[in-house]
Coordinates of C-alpha atoms in Angstrom, one line a residue:
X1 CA 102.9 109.5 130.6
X2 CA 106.8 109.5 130.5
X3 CA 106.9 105.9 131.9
X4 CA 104.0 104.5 129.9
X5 CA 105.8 105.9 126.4
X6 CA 109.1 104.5 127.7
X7 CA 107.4 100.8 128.5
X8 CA 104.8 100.7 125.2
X9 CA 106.9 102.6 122.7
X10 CA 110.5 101.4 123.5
X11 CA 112.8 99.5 120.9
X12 CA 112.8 96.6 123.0
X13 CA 108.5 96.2 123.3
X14 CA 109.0 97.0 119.5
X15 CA 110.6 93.9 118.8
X16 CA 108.9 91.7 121.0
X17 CA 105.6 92.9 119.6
X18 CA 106.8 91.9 116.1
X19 CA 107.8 88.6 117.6
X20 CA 104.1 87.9 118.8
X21 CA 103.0 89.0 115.8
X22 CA 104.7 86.8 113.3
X23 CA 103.9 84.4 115.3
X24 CA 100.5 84.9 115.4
X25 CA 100.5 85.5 111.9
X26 CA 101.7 81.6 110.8
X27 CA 99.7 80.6 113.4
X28 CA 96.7 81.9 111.6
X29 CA 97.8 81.1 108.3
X30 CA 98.1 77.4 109.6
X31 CA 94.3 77.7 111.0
X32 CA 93.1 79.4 107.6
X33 CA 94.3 76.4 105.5
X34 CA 93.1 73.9 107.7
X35 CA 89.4 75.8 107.6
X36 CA 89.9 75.5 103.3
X37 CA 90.4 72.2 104.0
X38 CA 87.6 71.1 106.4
X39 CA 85.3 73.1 103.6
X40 CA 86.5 71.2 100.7
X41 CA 86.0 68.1 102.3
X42 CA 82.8 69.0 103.2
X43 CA 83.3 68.4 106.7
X44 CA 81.8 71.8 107.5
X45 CA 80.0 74.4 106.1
X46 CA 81.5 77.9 105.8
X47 CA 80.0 80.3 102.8
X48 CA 82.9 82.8 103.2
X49 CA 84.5 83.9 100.0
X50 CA 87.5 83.5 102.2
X51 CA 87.4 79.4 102.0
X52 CA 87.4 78.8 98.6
X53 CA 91.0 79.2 97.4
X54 CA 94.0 78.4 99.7
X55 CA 96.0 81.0 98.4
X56 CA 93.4 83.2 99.6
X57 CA 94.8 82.2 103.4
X58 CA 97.2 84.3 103.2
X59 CA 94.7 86.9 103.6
X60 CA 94.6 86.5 107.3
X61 CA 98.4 86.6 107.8
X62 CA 98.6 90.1 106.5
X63 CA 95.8 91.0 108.4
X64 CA 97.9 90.8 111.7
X65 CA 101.1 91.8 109.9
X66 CA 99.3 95.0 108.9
X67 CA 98.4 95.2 112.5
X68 CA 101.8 95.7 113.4
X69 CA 102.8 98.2 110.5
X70 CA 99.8 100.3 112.6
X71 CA 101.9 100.1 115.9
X72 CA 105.0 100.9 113.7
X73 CA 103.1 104.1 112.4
X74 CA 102.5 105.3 116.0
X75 CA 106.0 103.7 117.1
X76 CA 107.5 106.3 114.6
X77 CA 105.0 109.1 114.7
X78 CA 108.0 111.0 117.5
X79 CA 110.7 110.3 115.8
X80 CA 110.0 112.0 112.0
X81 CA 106.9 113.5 110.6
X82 CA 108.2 112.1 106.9
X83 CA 108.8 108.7 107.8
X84 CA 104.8 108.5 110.3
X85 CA 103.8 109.4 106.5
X86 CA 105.8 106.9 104.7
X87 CA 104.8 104.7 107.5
X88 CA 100.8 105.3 106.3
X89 CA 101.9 104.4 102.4
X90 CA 103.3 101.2 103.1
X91 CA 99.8 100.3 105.1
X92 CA 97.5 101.5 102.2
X93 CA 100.0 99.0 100.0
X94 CA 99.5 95.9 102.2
X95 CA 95.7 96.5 101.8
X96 CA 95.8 96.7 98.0
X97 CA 98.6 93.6 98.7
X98 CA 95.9 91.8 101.1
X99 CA 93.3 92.4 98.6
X100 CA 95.1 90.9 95.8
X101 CA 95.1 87.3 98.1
X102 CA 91.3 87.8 99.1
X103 CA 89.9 88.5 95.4
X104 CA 92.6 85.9 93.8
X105 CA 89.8 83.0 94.3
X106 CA 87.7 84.5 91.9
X107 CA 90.0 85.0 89.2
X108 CA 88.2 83.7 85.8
X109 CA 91.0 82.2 83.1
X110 CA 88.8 83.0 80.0
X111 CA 89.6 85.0 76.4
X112 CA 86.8 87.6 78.1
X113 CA 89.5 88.2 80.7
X114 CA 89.4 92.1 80.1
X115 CA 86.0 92.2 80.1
X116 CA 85.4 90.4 84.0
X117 CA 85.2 92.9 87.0
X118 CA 87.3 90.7 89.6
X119 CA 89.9 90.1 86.5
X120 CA 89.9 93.5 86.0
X121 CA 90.2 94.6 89.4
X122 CA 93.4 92.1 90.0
X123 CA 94.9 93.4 87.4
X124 CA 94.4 96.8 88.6
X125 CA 95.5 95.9 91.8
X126 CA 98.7 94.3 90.7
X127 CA 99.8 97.4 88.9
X128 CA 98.5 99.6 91.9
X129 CA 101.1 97.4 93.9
X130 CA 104.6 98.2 91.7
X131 CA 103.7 101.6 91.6
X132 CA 103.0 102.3 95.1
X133 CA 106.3 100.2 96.1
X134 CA 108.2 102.4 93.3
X135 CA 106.9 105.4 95.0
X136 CA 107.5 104.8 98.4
X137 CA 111.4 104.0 97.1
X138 CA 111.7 107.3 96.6
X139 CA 109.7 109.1 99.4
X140 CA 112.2 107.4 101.7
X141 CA 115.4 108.7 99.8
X142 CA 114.1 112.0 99.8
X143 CA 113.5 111.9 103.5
X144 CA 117.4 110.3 103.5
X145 CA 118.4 113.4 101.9
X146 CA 115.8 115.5 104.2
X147 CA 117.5 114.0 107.4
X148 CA 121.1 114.5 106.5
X149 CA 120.1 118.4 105.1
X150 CA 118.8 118.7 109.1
X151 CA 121.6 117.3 111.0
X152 CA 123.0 120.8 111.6
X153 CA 120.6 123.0 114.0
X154 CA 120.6 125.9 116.0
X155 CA 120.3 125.5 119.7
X156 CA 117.0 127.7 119.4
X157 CA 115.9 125.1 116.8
X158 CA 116.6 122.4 119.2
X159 CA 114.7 123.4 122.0
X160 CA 111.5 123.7 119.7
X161 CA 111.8 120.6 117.8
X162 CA 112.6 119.1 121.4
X163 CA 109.1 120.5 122.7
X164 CA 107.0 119.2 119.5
X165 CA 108.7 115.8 120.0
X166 CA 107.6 115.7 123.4
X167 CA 104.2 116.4 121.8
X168 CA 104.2 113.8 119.9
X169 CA 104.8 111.3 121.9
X170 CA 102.1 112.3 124.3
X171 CA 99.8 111.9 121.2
X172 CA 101.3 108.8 120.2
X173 CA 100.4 107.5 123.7
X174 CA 97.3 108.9 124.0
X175 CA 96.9 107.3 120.4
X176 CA 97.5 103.2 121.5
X177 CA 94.3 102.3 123.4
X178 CA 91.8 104.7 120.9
X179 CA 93.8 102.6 118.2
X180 CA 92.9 98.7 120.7
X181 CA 89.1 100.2 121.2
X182 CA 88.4 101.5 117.7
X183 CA 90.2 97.6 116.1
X184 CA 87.4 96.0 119.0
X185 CA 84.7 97.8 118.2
X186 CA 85.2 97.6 114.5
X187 CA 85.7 93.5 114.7
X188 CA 82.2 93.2 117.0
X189 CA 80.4 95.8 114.7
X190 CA 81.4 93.4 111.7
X191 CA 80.9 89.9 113.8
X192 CA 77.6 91.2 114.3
X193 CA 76.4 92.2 110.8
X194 CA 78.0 89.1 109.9
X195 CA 75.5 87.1 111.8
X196 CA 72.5 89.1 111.1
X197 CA 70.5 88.9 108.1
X198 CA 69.7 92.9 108.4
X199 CA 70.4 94.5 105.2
X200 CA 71.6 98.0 106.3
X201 CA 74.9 95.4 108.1
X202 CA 75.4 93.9 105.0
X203 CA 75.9 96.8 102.8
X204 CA 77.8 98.5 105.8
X205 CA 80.5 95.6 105.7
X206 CA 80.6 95.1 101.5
X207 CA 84.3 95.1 101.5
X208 CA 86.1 93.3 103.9
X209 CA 89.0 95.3 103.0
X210 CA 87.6 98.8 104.5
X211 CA 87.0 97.1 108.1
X212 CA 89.0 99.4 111.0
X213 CA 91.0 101.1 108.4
X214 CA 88.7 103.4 107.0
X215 CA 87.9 104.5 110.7
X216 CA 91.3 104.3 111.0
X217 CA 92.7 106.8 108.5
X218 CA 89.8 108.8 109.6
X219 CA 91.7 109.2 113.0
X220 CA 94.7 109.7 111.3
X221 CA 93.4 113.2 109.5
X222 CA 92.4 114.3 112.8
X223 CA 96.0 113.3 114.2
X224 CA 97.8 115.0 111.4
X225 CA 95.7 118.2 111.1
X226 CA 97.0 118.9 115.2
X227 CA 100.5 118.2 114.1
X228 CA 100.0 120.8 111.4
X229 CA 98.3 123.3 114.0
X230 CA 101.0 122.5 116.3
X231 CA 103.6 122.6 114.4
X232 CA 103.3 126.3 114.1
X233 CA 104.7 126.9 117.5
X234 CA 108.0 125.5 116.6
X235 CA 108.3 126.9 112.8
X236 CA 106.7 129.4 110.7
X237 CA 108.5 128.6 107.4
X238 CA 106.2 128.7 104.7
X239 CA 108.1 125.7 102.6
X240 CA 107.7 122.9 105.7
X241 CA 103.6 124.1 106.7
X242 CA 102.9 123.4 103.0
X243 CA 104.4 120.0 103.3
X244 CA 103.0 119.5 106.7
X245 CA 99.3 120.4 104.7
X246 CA 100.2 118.6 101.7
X247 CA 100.2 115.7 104.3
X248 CA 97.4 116.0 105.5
X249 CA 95.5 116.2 101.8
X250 CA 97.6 113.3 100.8
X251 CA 95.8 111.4 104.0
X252 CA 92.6 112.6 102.6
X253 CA 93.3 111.3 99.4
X254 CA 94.0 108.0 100.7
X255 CA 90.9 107.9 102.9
X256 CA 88.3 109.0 100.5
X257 CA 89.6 105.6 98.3
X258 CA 88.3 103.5 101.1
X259 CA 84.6 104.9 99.6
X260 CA 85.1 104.2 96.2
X261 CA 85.6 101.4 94.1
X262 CA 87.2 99.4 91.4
X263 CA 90.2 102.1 89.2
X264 CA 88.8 104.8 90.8
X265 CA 90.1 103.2 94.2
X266 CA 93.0 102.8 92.9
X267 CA 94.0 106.2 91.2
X268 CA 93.1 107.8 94.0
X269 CA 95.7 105.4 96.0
X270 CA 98.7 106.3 93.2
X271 CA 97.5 110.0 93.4
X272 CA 97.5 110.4 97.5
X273 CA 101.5 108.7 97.5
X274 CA 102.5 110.5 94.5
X275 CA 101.2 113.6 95.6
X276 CA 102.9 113.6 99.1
X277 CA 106.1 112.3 97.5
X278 CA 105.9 115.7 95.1
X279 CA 105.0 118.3 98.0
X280 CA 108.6 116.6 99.4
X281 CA 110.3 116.6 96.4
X282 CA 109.3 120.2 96.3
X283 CA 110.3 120.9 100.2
X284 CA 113.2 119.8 100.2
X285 CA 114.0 121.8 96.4
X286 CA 112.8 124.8 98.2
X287 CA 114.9 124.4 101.3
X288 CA 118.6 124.0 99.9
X289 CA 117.4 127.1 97.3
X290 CA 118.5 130.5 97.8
X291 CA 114.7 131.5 98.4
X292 CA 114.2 133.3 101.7
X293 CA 112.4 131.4 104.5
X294 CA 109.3 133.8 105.4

């Protein structure tokens, strides 16, 4: 397990895996816009949403580089608790961000602009976007401030902290091939209903957007309710288990918008990185006061 964690999670497979990536990504980009093309010169016949628009290309780019913001999420799930949750913010951000690019082809310039659903939704989306990236600017300060606070520990602390990492990484291993069968099974599931005419696929697969990541976030409340559990072995201090749950409810948040649509997607989105950026705001307030730690 050692080995295999050393190998797949290193620094150095990091950044040859973002290598392949971005160059898989223009590489796909390049293939989208020539599929546009081909469409618009009738030369074949696609009916995807997808072809209509070449801005809408870039769609598929971000597809594979949110792909590797999932690798970074298990890449840094050993390292820091904070930054694995920072790490699931800036993913639910490139989906709103990829969504923008898919639903930007059916943008209608008309004086009934507040009055269209995909106008609305855009703009909704756009807004969604600056907050979430003004949010996350200050989640990672406070985990700045968080990090330096911790760089003086016990030796008792150590050992602990040293046993939960080890932990963690035997998660995060255990975590890279579910994450490669669950992204396969989720691309032949929606290949299939994609080919079918069977209504029950069609429904399944409505938004494009909720493909592996709903499953995916799914996974990622069961992966952050045994940190909470586990973490109670190495501290019992009642200021980090309440960030440690207010984690895992700020997960929740974020996977229960994958069900719902249009604003109500989006508040939900705000309220799940604005609600864990509070609980640390809070955390860290309650760990420099004078309150006791029990």
């Amino acid at each position: 397990m050692k080995k295999f964690f050393d190998k797949f999670l290193s620094e150095k497979f990091r950044e040859q895996t973002e290598r392949i990536i971005v160059g898989i990504a223009i590489l796909s980009y390049l293939v989208h816009l020539l599929l546009i093309f081909l469409v618009s010169q009738d030369i074949i016949d696609l009916t995807s949403k997808l072809t209509k628009n070449p801005i809408s290309a870039v769609y598929t780019p971000f597809s594979f580089i949110l792909i590797y913001e999932v690798f970074l999420l298990v890449f840094y799930l050993p390292s820091s608790t904070s930054k694995y949750i920072g790490k699931q913010y800036e993913i639910i951000t490139l989906i709103v961000i990829r969504r923008l690019f898919k639903d930007i082809g059916h943008i209608e310039l008309s004086s009934g602009w507040f009055k269209l659903e995909n106008d609305l939704q855009f703009i909704y989306d756009v807004i969604t976007t600056l907050i979430l990236f003004f949010l996350i600017q200050l989640f990672y300060k406070k985990i700045k401030k968080q990090d330096n606070a911790e760089i003086s520990r016990t030796p008792k602390e150590k050992i602990k902290i040293g046993k939960f990492i080890k932990l963690k990484k035997i998660i995060a291993t255990t975590l890279i091939p579910v994450l490669i069968i669950l992204a396969l099974y989720s691309f032949i599931n929606w290949f299939i209903g994609s080919i079918q005419h069977n209504e029950s696929h069609i429904n399944s697969f409505k938004n494009i957007n909720n493909i592996f990541f709903e499953d995916f976030f799914m996974l990622l409340i069961i992966i952050d309710v045994l940190l909470l559990l586990f973490s109670f072995f190495h501290s019992d201090k009642f200021h980090q288990i309440i960030r440690n749950s207010g984690f895992v409810i700020s997960t929740m948040l974020i996977k229960l918008s994958f069900s719902m649509e249009g604003l109500v997607n989006n508040v939900l989105i705000v309220g799940a990185v604005l609600f864990g950026l509070l609980i640390l705001v809070i955390h860290n307030s309650y760990k420099n006061s004078t309150l006791p730690d029990h």
